[in-house]
Coordinates of C-alpha atoms in Angstrom, one line a residue:
Chain A
M1 CA 0.0 0.0 0.0
S2 CA 1.9 3.0 -1.3
T3 CA -1.0 5.4 -1.6
E4 CA -2.2 7.3 1.5
P5 CA -5.4 6.0 2.9
L6 CA -8.5 8.2 2.3
L7 CA -9.9 7.6 5.7
E8 CA -8.2 6.2 8.7
L9 CA -9.8 5.6 12.1
S10 CA -7.5 4.5 14.9
S11 CA -8.9 3.3 18.2
L12 CA -11.9 5.6 17.8
T13 CA -14.0 5.6 21.0
V14 CA -17.2 7.5 21.6
D15 CA -18.5 8.1 25.1
F16 CA -21.9 9.4 25.9
A17 CA -22.4 11.5 29.0
T18 CA -25.6 10.4 30.8
E19 CA -27.9 12.6 32.8
D20 CA -26.7 11.2 36.1
G21 CA -23.1 12.3 35.4
G22 CA -21.9 8.9 34.3
S23 CA -20.7 7.9 30.9
R24 CA -21.6 5.2 28.5
T25 CA -19.3 3.9 25.8
L26 CA -21.0 3.5 22.4
L27 CA -17.9 2.9 20.3
A28 CA -15.0 1.0 21.8
G29 CA -11.8 1.4 19.9
L30 CA -12.6 1.2 16.2
D31 CA -9.7 0.8 13.7
L32 CA -10.5 1.1 10.0
T33 CA -8.6 2.0 6.9
L34 CA -10.2 2.9 3.6
A35 CA -8.2 3.5 0.4
P36 CA -9.3 6.1 -2.2
G37 CA -12.1 4.8 -4.4
E38 CA -12.9 1.8 -2.2
A39 CA -16.1 0.8 -0.6
L40 CA -16.4 -0.5 2.9
G41 CA -19.5 -1.9 4.4
L42 CA -20.3 -1.4 8.1
V43 CA -22.9 -4.0 9.1
G44 CA -24.5 -4.5 12.5
E45 CA -27.7 -4.4 14.4
S46 CA -29.2 -1.3 16.0
G47 CA -27.0 0.1 18.8
S48 CA -23.8 -1.5 17.4
G49 CA -22.3 1.9 16.8
K50 CA -22.6 2.3 13.1
S51 CA -24.3 5.7 13.0
M52 CA -22.1 7.0 15.8
T53 CA -19.1 6.1 13.6
V54 CA -20.5 8.3 10.7
R55 CA -21.3 11.1 13.1
A56 CA -17.8 11.0 14.5
I57 CA -16.3 11.1 11.1
T58 CA -18.3 14.2 10.1
R59 CA -18.0 15.8 13.5
L60 CA -21.7 15.8 14.0
L61 CA -21.7 14.1 17.4
P62 CA -24.5 15.3 19.7
P63 CA -23.2 17.6 22.5
A64 CA -23.3 14.9 25.1
A65 CA -20.9 12.7 23.1
T66 CA -17.1 12.9 23.1
A67 CA -14.8 11.1 20.7
R68 CA -11.3 9.9 21.5
G69 CA -8.8 8.3 19.2
A70 CA -7.9 9.6 15.8
I71 CA -9.8 10.2 12.6
R72 CA -7.6 11.1 9.7
F73 CA -9.0 12.1 6.3
E74 CA -6.3 12.2 3.6
G75 CA -3.8 12.3 6.4
R76 CA -5.3 15.3 8.2
D77 CA -6.7 15.0 11.7
V78 CA -10.4 15.7 11.6
A79 CA -10.7 16.5 15.3
S80 CA -8.2 19.4 15.2
M81 CA -9.7 21.1 12.1
D82 CA -10.7 24.8 12.7
A83 CA -14.0 26.1 11.5
A84 CA -12.8 27.0 8.0
A85 CA -11.0 23.7 7.5
L86 CA -14.0 21.8 8.8
R87 CA -16.3 23.5 6.3
A88 CA -13.9 22.8 3.4
Y89 CA -13.7 19.1 4.6
R90 CA -17.4 18.8 4.7
D91 CA -17.9 20.7 1.5
G92 CA -15.7 18.7 -0.9
G93 CA -14.2 16.0 1.3
V94 CA -17.1 14.0 2.6
G95 CA -20.7 13.7 1.6
L96 CA -23.3 12.2 3.9
I97 CA -26.4 10.4 2.7
F98 CA -28.9 10.2 5.5
Q99 CA -31.3 7.5 6.2
D100 CA -34.4 9.6 6.2
P101 CA -34.3 12.2 3.4
R102 CA -37.6 13.7 4.4
A103 CA -36.3 14.9 7.8
H104 CA -32.9 15.9 6.4
I105 CA -34.0 18.3 3.7
N106 CA -35.5 21.7 4.6
P107 CA -39.1 21.3 3.7
T108 CA -39.7 25.0 3.0
K109 CA -37.3 25.2 0.1
R110 CA -37.7 23.8 -3.4
I111 CA -35.6 20.8 -4.5
G112 CA -33.8 23.1 -6.9
A113 CA -32.7 25.4 -4.1
F114 CA -31.6 22.4 -2.0
L115 CA -29.5 21.0 -4.8
T116 CA -27.9 24.3 -5.9
E117 CA -27.2 26.0 -2.6
A118 CA -23.8 24.3 -2.1
L119 CA -22.8 24.9 -5.7
R120 CA -23.7 28.5 -5.6
H121 CA -22.6 29.4 -2.1
N122 CA -19.6 27.2 -1.6
R123 CA -18.4 27.0 -5.2
G124 CA -19.5 30.4 -6.5
L125 CA -21.5 29.0 -9.5
G126 CA -24.2 31.1 -11.1
R127 CA -27.8 30.2 -10.7
G128 CA -28.2 29.1 -14.3
E129 CA -25.2 26.8 -14.3
A130 CA -25.9 25.4 -10.9
L131 CA -29.5 24.5 -12.0
A132 CA -28.2 22.9 -15.2
R133 CA -25.8 20.7 -13.3
A134 CA -28.5 19.8 -10.8
E135 CA -30.8 18.8 -13.6
A136 CA -28.1 16.7 -15.2
V137 CA -27.3 14.8 -12.0
L138 CA -31.0 14.3 -11.3
A139 CA -31.3 12.6 -14.7
E140 CA -28.3 10.5 -13.8
V141 CA -29.9 9.2 -10.7
G142 CA -32.9 8.1 -12.8
I143 CA -35.4 10.9 -12.2
D144 CA -37.8 11.6 -15.0
D145 CA -38.5 15.2 -16.0
P146 CA -35.8 16.7 -13.7
A147 CA -36.6 20.3 -14.7
R148 CA -40.0 19.9 -13.2
R149 CA -38.7 18.2 -10.0
L150 CA -36.4 21.2 -9.4
R151 CA -39.4 23.4 -9.0
Q152 CA -41.2 21.1 -6.6
Y153 CA -41.1 21.0 -2.8
P154 CA -39.8 18.0 -0.9
Q155 CA -43.2 17.0 0.3
E156 CA -44.5 16.8 -3.3
V157 CA -42.3 13.9 -4.3
S158 CA -42.1 10.3 -3.0
G159 CA -39.6 9.0 -0.4
G160 CA -37.8 7.0 -3.0
M161 CA -37.4 10.0 -5.3
L162 CA -36.4 12.2 -2.4
Q163 CA -33.6 9.7 -1.5
R164 CA -32.4 10.0 -5.1
V165 CA -32.5 13.8 -4.7
M166 CA -30.3 13.4 -1.6
I167 CA -27.9 11.1 -3.4
A168 CA -27.8 13.7 -6.3
S169 CA -27.0 16.4 -3.8
V170 CA -24.0 14.4 -2.5
L171 CA -22.8 13.6 -6.1
L172 CA -23.1 17.3 -7.1
A173 CA -20.5 18.1 -4.4
E174 CA -18.2 15.5 -5.8
P175 CA -16.7 14.4 -2.4
R176 CA -13.8 12.0 -2.2
L177 CA -15.7 10.0 0.4
I178 CA -19.4 9.2 0.5
L179 CA -20.8 8.2 3.9
A180 CA -24.1 6.4 3.3
D181 CA -26.0 5.9 6.6
E182 CA -28.6 3.2 5.8
P183 CA -29.6 5.1 2.7
T184 CA -32.3 2.6 1.7
T185 CA -33.8 1.5 5.0
A186 CA -36.8 3.9 4.6
L187 CA -37.5 2.7 1.1
D188 CA -39.6 -0.1 -0.5
V189 CA -37.5 -3.2 -1.2
T190 CA -38.0 -2.9 -5.0
I191 CA -36.8 0.7 -5.0
Q192 CA -34.1 -0.1 -2.5
R193 CA -32.2 -2.2 -5.1
E194 CA -32.6 0.4 -7.8
V195 CA -31.3 3.2 -5.6
V196 CA -28.3 1.2 -4.3
A197 CA -27.5 0.2 -7.9
I198 CA -27.5 3.8 -9.0
L199 CA -25.4 4.9 -6.0
D200 CA -22.9 2.0 -6.6
R201 CA -22.5 2.8 -10.4
L202 CA -22.1 6.5 -10.0
R203 CA -19.6 6.1 -7.2
R204 CA -17.5 3.8 -9.2
E205 CA -17.6 6.1 -12.3
R206 CA -16.4 9.0 -10.2
G207 CA -13.9 7.0 -8.2
M208 CA -15.3 8.1 -4.9
G209 CA -14.6 6.1 -1.7
M210 CA -17.6 5.0 0.3
V211 CA -18.5 3.8 3.8
F212 CA -21.8 2.0 3.4
I213 CA -23.7 1.5 6.6
T214 CA -26.5 -1.0 6.7
H215 CA -28.0 -3.8 8.8
D216 CA -28.6 -5.7 5.6
L217 CA -25.6 -8.0 5.1
D218 CA -26.5 -8.9 1.5
L219 CA -26.8 -5.3 0.5
A220 CA -23.3 -4.6 1.9
L221 CA -21.9 -7.6 0.2
A222 CA -23.3 -6.4 -3.2
V223 CA -21.7 -3.0 -3.2
C224 CA -18.7 -3.1 -1.0
G225 CA -15.2 -4.6 -1.4
Q226 CA -14.7 -5.0 2.3
V227 CA -17.2 -5.6 5.0
A228 CA -16.8 -4.9 8.7
V229 CA -19.3 -6.6 11.0
M230 CA -19.9 -4.6 14.1
Y231 CA -21.2 -5.7 17.5
A232 CA -21.6 -3.7 20.6
G233 CA -19.3 -0.8 19.4
R234 CA -16.6 -3.1 18.1
I235 CA -15.6 -4.7 14.9
V236 CA -16.0 -8.4 15.3
E237 CA -15.0 -9.4 11.8
L238 CA -13.5 -7.7 8.8
R239 CA -13.0 -9.4 5.5
S240 CA -13.5 -9.0 1.8
A241 CA -17.0 -9.3 0.5
E242 CA -16.2 -12.3 -1.7
S243 CA -14.8 -14.4 1.1
L244 CA -17.4 -13.5 3.7
H245 CA -20.0 -16.0 2.4
E246 CA -17.7 -19.0 2.5
R247 CA -15.2 -18.0 5.2
A248 CA -17.2 -16.1 7.8
A249 CA -15.5 -17.1 11.0
H250 CA -17.0 -15.2 13.8
P251 CA -20.1 -16.9 15.4
Y252 CA -22.0 -13.6 15.1
T253 CA -21.3 -13.2 11.4
R254 CA -22.3 -16.8 10.8
G255 CA -25.4 -16.2 12.8
L256 CA -26.3 -13.2 10.7
L257 CA -25.7 -15.2 7.5
G258 CA -27.7 -18.1 8.8
S259 CA -30.7 -15.9 9.8
R260 CA -31.4 -14.9 6.2
P261 CA -34.2 -16.7 4.5
A262 CA -33.2 -18.8 1.5
I263 CA -34.6 -17.5 -1.7
D264 CA -35.3 -20.9 -3.2
A265 CA -37.0 -22.7 -0.2
R266 CA -39.9 -22.1 2.1
A267 CA -38.7 -21.7 5.6
P268 CA -41.3 -22.6 8.3
R269 CA -39.2 -20.5 10.8
L270 CA -36.2 -18.3 10.3
T271 CA -33.1 -19.1 12.3
A272 CA -32.5 -16.4 14.9
I273 CA -29.6 -15.5 17.1
P274 CA -30.9 -16.0 20.7
G275 CA -31.0 -13.1 23.0
R276 CA -31.0 -9.4 22.1
P277 CA -28.2 -7.2 20.8
V278 CA -26.4 -5.2 23.4
S279 CA -24.7 -1.8 23.3
A280 CA -21.0 -1.4 24.1
F281 CA -21.8 -0.1 27.6
E282 CA -23.9 -3.1 28.5
A283 CA -21.3 -5.6 27.6
G284 CA -19.4 -7.5 30.3
P285 CA -15.7 -7.6 30.7
G286 CA -15.2 -10.4 28.2
C287 CA -16.5 -10.9 24.7
A288 CA -19.7 -8.8 24.2
F289 CA -21.3 -11.6 22.1
A290 CA -20.6 -14.4 24.6
P291 CA -24.1 -14.4 26.3
R292 CA -25.6 -15.2 22.9
C293 CA -22.9 -17.3 21.5
A294 CA -23.4 -21.1 21.1
F295 CA -19.6 -21.6 21.3
A296 CA -18.9 -19.5 24.4
T297 CA -16.9 -20.9 27.3
R298 CA -16.4 -19.4 30.7
A299 CA -13.2 -17.8 29.5
C300 CA -15.1 -15.9 26.8
E301 CA -17.1 -14.0 29.5
S302 CA -14.1 -12.8 31.4
E303 CA -11.3 -12.3 28.8
P304 CA -11.8 -9.7 26.0
P305 CA -10.9 -11.2 22.7
Q306 CA -8.5 -9.4 20.3
L307 CA -9.0 -8.8 16.6
V308 CA -6.7 -11.4 15.0
P309 CA -5.9 -12.4 11.4
F310 CA -7.8 -15.5 10.3
E311 CA -8.2 -16.9 6.8
G312 CA -7.5 -13.6 5.1
G313 CA -9.6 -11.5 7.3
L314 CA -9.7 -10.2 10.9
V315 CA -11.8 -11.9 13.6
R316 CA -12.4 -11.0 17.2
C317 CA -13.0 -14.4 18.7
A318 CA -10.9 -16.2 21.2
R319 CA -12.1 -19.6 20.0
V320 CA -12.0 -19.0 16.3
E321 CA -9.4 -21.7 15.7
E322 CA -11.3 -24.4 17.7
I323 CA -14.7 -23.5 16.2
H324 CA -13.2 -23.7 12.8
A325 CA -11.6 -27.0 13.5
E326 CA -14.9 -28.4 14.8
R327 CA -16.7 -27.2 11.7
T328 CA -14.2 -28.8 9.3
D329 CA -14.3 -32.0 11.4
K330 CA -18.1 -32.1 11.1
R331 CA -17.9 -31.5 7.4
T332 CA -15.4 -34.2 6.8
S333 CA -17.3 -36.7 9.0
K334 CA -20.5 -35.8 7.1
E335 CA -18.6 -36.4 3.8
A336 CA -17.3 -39.7 5.2
T337 CA -20.8 -41.0 6.0
A338 CA -22.2 -39.8 2.7
Chain B
M1 CA -52.8 37.8 -7.9
R2 CA -56.4 37.0 -7.2
T3 CA -55.7 33.5 -6.1
T4 CA -52.8 34.7 -3.9
L5 CA -55.2 37.1 -2.1
R6 CA -57.8 34.4 -1.7
K7 CA -55.2 32.0 -0.3
A8 CA -54.0 34.7 2.2
A9 CA -57.6 35.4 3.2
R10 CA -58.2 31.7 3.9
T11 CA -55.1 31.3 6.1
L12 CA -55.9 34.5 8.0
G13 CA -59.5 33.6 8.6
R14 CA -62.3 36.2 8.8
S15 CA -61.1 38.2 11.7
G16 CA -57.5 38.1 10.4
T17 CA -58.5 39.3 7.0
A18 CA -60.7 42.1 8.5
S19 CA -57.7 43.2 10.6
A20 CA -55.4 43.2 7.7
V21 CA -57.8 45.4 5.7
L22 CA -58.2 47.8 8.5
L23 CA -54.4 48.1 9.0
L24 CA -53.9 48.6 5.2
V25 CA -56.4 51.5 5.3
V26 CA -54.6 53.1 8.3
V27 CA -51.2 52.7 6.7
A28 CA -52.5 54.0 3.4
A29 CA -54.0 57.0 5.2
A30 CA -50.8 57.8 6.9
L31 CA -48.8 57.6 3.7
A32 CA -51.3 59.7 1.6
A33 CA -52.1 62.1 4.5
P34 CA -51.5 65.3 2.5
L35 CA -53.8 64.0 -0.2
L36 CA -56.6 62.7 2.0
A37 CA -56.8 65.3 4.8
P38 CA -59.4 67.9 3.9
H39 CA -57.8 70.6 6.0
D40 CA -54.4 71.6 7.4
P41 CA -54.1 69.6 10.7
N42 CA -52.4 72.5 12.6
Q43 CA -54.5 75.4 11.2
G44 CA -57.6 76.1 13.3
N45 CA -60.4 78.5 12.9
L46 CA -61.6 79.7 16.3
L47 CA -65.1 80.2 14.9
D48 CA -65.3 76.5 14.4
A49 CA -64.2 75.7 18.0
Y50 CA -65.9 72.5 19.1
G51 CA -68.0 72.4 16.0
G52 CA -69.9 69.2 15.6
P53 CA -69.7 66.9 12.6
S54 CA -70.6 68.8 9.4
G55 CA -70.1 68.7 5.7
A56 CA -66.8 70.7 6.0
H57 CA -65.6 68.9 9.2
L58 CA -66.8 65.2 9.0
L59 CA -65.7 64.5 12.6
G60 CA -66.1 68.1 13.8
S61 CA -63.3 70.2 15.1
D62 CA -61.4 70.6 18.4
G63 CA -61.1 73.5 20.9
I64 CA -59.1 75.8 18.6
G65 CA -61.1 74.8 15.6
R66 CA -58.7 72.3 14.0
D67 CA -60.3 69.6 11.8
I68 CA -60.3 66.4 13.7
L69 CA -60.3 64.1 10.7
S70 CA -57.3 65.8 9.3
R71 CA -55.5 65.5 12.6
L72 CA -56.4 61.8 12.8
V73 CA -55.0 61.2 9.3
F74 CA -51.8 63.1 9.9
G75 CA -51.6 61.7 13.5
A76 CA -51.5 58.2 11.9
R77 CA -48.0 59.1 10.7
T78 CA -46.4 59.9 14.1
S79 CA -48.6 57.2 15.8
L80 CA -47.3 54.5 13.5
L81 CA -43.7 55.8 13.1
G82 CA -42.9 55.4 16.8
P83 CA -43.9 51.8 17.1
A84 CA -42.4 51.0 13.7
L85 CA -39.0 52.3 15.1
V86 CA -39.4 50.4 18.3
V87 CA -40.2 47.1 16.7
G88 CA -37.5 47.6 14.0
I89 CA -34.8 48.3 16.5
S90 CA -35.8 45.5 18.8
L91 CA -35.8 43.0 15.9
L92 CA -32.4 44.2 14.8
V93 CA -31.0 43.7 18.2
G94 CA -33.0 40.7 19.4
V95 CA -33.1 38.4 16.4
P96 CA -29.4 38.0 15.9
L97 CA -28.9 37.5 19.6
A98 CA -31.6 34.9 19.7
L99 CA -30.3 33.1 16.7
A100 CA -26.8 33.0 18.0
A101 CA -28.0 31.8 21.4
S102 CA -30.0 29.0 19.9
W103 CA -27.1 28.0 17.6
Y104 CA -24.3 27.8 20.1
G105 CA -26.4 26.7 23.0
G106 CA -24.4 26.0 26.3
W107 CA -23.2 29.0 28.3
V108 CA -23.8 31.4 25.4
D109 CA -27.5 30.5 25.4
A110 CA -27.7 30.6 29.1
V111 CA -26.2 34.1 29.4
V112 CA -28.3 35.5 26.6
A113 CA -31.5 33.9 27.9
R114 CA -30.9 35.2 31.4
V115 CA -30.3 38.8 30.1
F116 CA -33.5 38.6 28.2
D117 CA -35.3 37.5 31.4
L118 CA -33.8 40.3 33.3
V119 CA -34.8 43.0 30.8
Y120 CA -38.2 41.3 30.5
A121 CA -38.7 41.9 34.2
L122 CA -38.5 45.7 33.6
P123 CA -41.8 47.3 32.7
G124 CA -41.4 49.2 29.4
L125 CA -43.4 52.2 30.5
L126 CA -41.3 52.6 33.7
L127 CA -38.1 52.4 31.7
A128 CA -39.5 55.1 29.3
V129 CA -40.5 57.4 32.1
L130 CA -37.0 57.1 33.6
T131 CA -35.4 57.8 30.3
V132 CA -37.6 60.8 29.8
A133 CA -36.7 62.0 33.3
L134 CA -33.0 61.8 32.3
F135 CA -33.1 63.2 28.8
G136 CA -36.2 65.2 28.7
P137 CA -39.5 64.5 26.9
G138 CA -39.7 63.6 23.2
L139 CA -40.3 60.8 20.8
T140 CA -36.6 59.8 20.6
P141 CA -35.9 59.0 24.2
A142 CA -39.3 57.2 24.5
V143 CA -38.6 55.1 21.4
A144 CA -35.1 54.3 22.6
A145 CA -36.3 53.1 26.0
L146 CA -39.1 51.0 24.5
S147 CA -36.8 49.5 22.0
V148 CA -34.7 48.1 24.8
A149 CA -37.7 46.9 26.7
Y150 CA -39.2 45.2 23.6
V151 CA -36.1 43.2 22.8
P152 CA -37.0 40.2 25.1
F153 CA -40.6 40.3 24.1
L154 CA -39.5 39.4 20.5
A155 CA -36.3 37.6 21.1
R156 CA -37.6 35.1 23.6
I157 CA -40.1 33.8 21.1
V158 CA -37.5 33.7 18.3
R159 CA -35.0 31.9 20.5
A160 CA -37.6 29.2 21.4
A161 CA -38.6 28.7 17.8
A162 CA -35.0 28.7 16.6
R163 CA -34.0 26.1 19.2
Q164 CA -36.6 23.8 17.9
Q165 CA -35.2 24.2 14.4
R166 CA -31.6 23.8 15.6
V167 CA -32.2 20.2 16.6
S168 CA -34.0 19.3 13.4
P169 CA -32.1 16.8 11.3
Y170 CA -32.0 19.1 8.3
V171 CA -29.8 21.5 10.2
D172 CA -27.2 18.7 10.7
A173 CA -27.5 17.9 7.0
L174 CA -26.8 21.5 6.1
A175 CA -23.8 21.6 8.4
V176 CA -22.3 18.5 6.8
Q177 CA -22.8 20.2 3.4
G178 CA -20.2 22.7 4.5
F179 CA -22.4 25.6 5.4
G180 CA -21.6 27.8 8.4
M181 CA -23.6 29.2 11.2
L182 CA -24.5 32.5 9.5
R183 CA -26.0 30.9 6.4
I184 CA -27.8 28.1 8.2
T185 CA -29.4 30.4 10.8
G186 CA -30.0 33.3 8.4
R187 CA -31.2 31.5 5.3
H188 CA -32.8 28.4 6.7
I189 CA -33.8 28.7 10.4
L190 CA -34.9 32.3 10.3
R191 CA -36.8 31.7 7.1
N192 CA -38.6 28.7 8.6
I193 CA -39.6 30.6 11.7
A194 CA -40.6 33.7 9.8
P195 CA -44.3 33.4 10.6
V196 CA -43.6 33.3 14.3
V197 CA -41.3 36.4 14.1
V198 CA -43.7 38.4 11.9
G199 CA -46.7 37.5 14.0
Q200 CA -44.9 38.4 17.3
A201 CA -43.6 41.6 15.7
A202 CA -47.2 42.6 14.8
I203 CA -48.3 42.0 18.3
A204 CA -45.4 44.0 19.6
F205 CA -46.2 46.8 17.2
G206 CA -49.7 47.1 18.8
Y207 CA -48.3 47.1 22.3
A208 CA -45.7 49.7 21.4
L209 CA -48.3 51.9 19.8
L210 CA -50.3 51.7 23.0
D211 CA -47.3 52.5 25.2
L212 CA -46.3 55.4 23.0
A213 CA -49.8 56.7 23.0
S214 CA -49.8 56.5 26.8
L215 CA -46.5 58.4 27.0
S216 CA -47.8 61.0 24.6
Y217 CA -51.0 61.2 26.6
L218 CA -48.8 62.0 29.6
G219 CA -46.9 64.5 27.6
L220 CA -43.7 62.5 27.7
A221 CA -43.3 61.5 24.0
V222 CA -44.8 63.3 21.1
Q223 CA -45.3 67.0 22.0
A224 CA -48.6 68.9 21.9
P225 CA -49.1 70.7 18.6
T226 CA -47.9 67.7 16.6
P227 CA -50.9 65.7 15.5
D228 CA -50.7 62.3 17.3
W229 CA -53.5 60.0 18.5
G230 CA -52.1 59.8 22.0
V231 CA -51.8 63.6 22.2
M232 CA -55.3 64.0 20.9
V233 CA -56.7 61.7 23.6
S234 CA -55.1 63.9 26.3
D235 CA -57.4 66.8 25.2
S236 CA -59.0 67.0 28.7
D237 CA -60.2 70.5 28.0
A238 CA -62.7 69.0 25.5
L239 CA -63.9 66.4 27.9
L240 CA -64.4 68.9 30.7
K241 CA -66.6 71.0 28.4
G242 CA -68.6 67.9 27.5
Y243 CA -67.3 67.4 23.9
W244 CA -66.5 63.7 23.6
L245 CA -65.8 63.3 19.9
P246 CA -62.3 65.0 19.9
V247 CA -61.2 62.4 22.5
A248 CA -63.2 59.4 21.5
A249 CA -62.3 59.4 17.8
P250 CA -58.5 59.0 18.3
G251 CA -59.2 56.6 21.2
V252 CA -61.3 54.3 19.1
L253 CA -58.7 54.4 16.4
I254 CA -56.0 53.3 18.9
V255 CA -58.1 50.5 20.2
L256 CA -59.0 49.2 16.7
T257 CA -55.5 49.4 15.4
V258 CA -54.0 47.6 18.4
L259 CA -56.8 45.0 18.3
A260 CA -56.2 44.4 14.6
L261 CA -52.4 44.1 15.1
T262 CA -52.9 41.6 17.8
V263 CA -55.4 39.5 15.9
L264 CA -53.3 39.6 12.7
G265 CA -50.2 38.7 14.6
A266 CA -51.8 35.7 16.2
R267 CA -53.1 34.5 12.9
I268 CA -49.7 34.9 11.2
S269 CA -48.0 33.0 14.0
G270 CA -50.4 30.1 13.3
D271 CA -52.9 30.5 16.1
K272 CA -56.3 29.4 15.0
P273 CA -59.3 31.8 15.4
P274 CA -61.5 31.1 18.4
G275 CA -64.1 28.5 17.7
Y276 CA -61.9 27.0 15.0
L277 CA -61.9 23.5 16.5
K278 CA -65.6 23.5 17.2
R279 CA -66.3 24.6 13.6
R280 CA -63.9 21.9 12.3
R281 CA -65.6 19.2 14.3
R282 CA -69.0 20.2 13.1
S283 CA -68.0 20.2 9.5
A284 CA -66.1 16.9 9.8
A285 CA -69.0 15.0 11.4
P286 CA -72.5 16.2 10.4
P287 CA -74.7 16.4 13.5
D288 CA -76.8 13.4 14.4
R289 CA -80.3 14.6 14.1
T290 CA -81.8 12.1 16.4
A291 CA -79.3 12.9 19.1
V292 CA -80.0 16.6 18.8
G293 CA -83.7 16.0 18.9
A294 CA -83.3 13.8 22.0
A295 CA -81.3 16.5 23.8
A296 CA -83.8 19.1 22.9

């Protein structure tokens, strides 16, 4: 790796001050590296710290939250940026696609004004040119009659279309890094696939890096080169999307993969991971997943596991070697009986 | 144009529309005073002293024979100018403070909010009387004192509304697009809370008009020969002699104008007219005839 990483998080920790004066850890030491033009999926259940990661990267943490550790964008430390540098970083450096476009677009302004404000105010473009660009990008994200849409208000268009408008606004700014925080969760399944496909294509064409946050493992596998699975504010497994299906090693990742319904068979009951997801501050001293893990031993509950290389990826599981051995044993014995 | 007017009338309701029309008439009269006034407001003919309404003097004339209608029309100018200045200055001072407080939050907000509370505790009239005692009577010291006193009246509402906007997701989205505090508060937050600001400003205008009229009535603001509604109401000579029209006419105008401003302000801020819910409910569910019959 000779090129400088686009984004580098090293032991990023986010603590949340509670009303009673205590503090709760939401992110517990996140290490991530993203090369320019690459896409990384961040997958996990609610409360696993995905959105806090995005908020920390853009310095949009709520006042009660404090971030420790380092966030470097193109080698520059994000936390130490002054107001002007922060604005420049947010203007052309990162673009954030929010989960709920309806809440994140000022409802009293027309779509045209929303799309052109950054171009006109931050880039000094004229009104005509900015509108022409906005129209072109709206067409690119698959919106019919873009000229008419520019004159409409956000509440006059559907949620799917508004999410495309939001994607268009990010593409217009041409950032080096797109942060997509569950961009399709609020959409119908059919539109979901279309929107993700558009986002994926345009990102590749423009060579933008992306952090794609989702709780949908398949969606992440479809658009990302690397996938990081998060649990309780930590990465539990990091590996390439191609190898995740076959080589998922962490019991949690395998649980996630196993809980998806098969497309070609009727399932009377979906497999679920027992228990409920916990946040980082609720986790015990050992492995956060141990209470729900079928492979957990007593040691798992007291000794925090480290992120270690395993079969081409990184896995945070103390028993990964043993579990894997068991699995291969079972497989070979099955093959023997067959 | 037509549809815009109709839309405005529908949002304002009947009482709001009536108020708007009345205020437009008053403002138009003030602007076109020299064209509308049948006589010179300051030139009296003693032969007409306390003359009742007639063809030449529609509302009669006062103790030194000045035409009351003309004095009312010209008086609209000073009577509206004072409150306009008060509200304008208060907005200029209060809105940026309120927006900054709501944006930064924390100790900035705490300090600004407590200062507002402190000033809010001072009665505007008392402050004006004190100022006049220091600088002598006149419109300028009265307006200056009231301007200070009205800052919290406007800014507290603006701060509350802006705080609500501040935590809206769209504000975060704007920040992450690289916009700064000035643009987000000025072009987005202020714009979105504009109805609240304008409505409250209209109500403040009415109160300021009343305060200035009271001060002029006491001889502390606008001075005697200048036509002004407050000055005209203080014509006790007429009352003592049993002529009520020279006092009642400006008094009624003050009451109507303040009332119209208050109603209009409330409608603009989004308050529904009284009885709105009742009317809505009735139109939503047609009355059950049998039930009404049974009750009767």
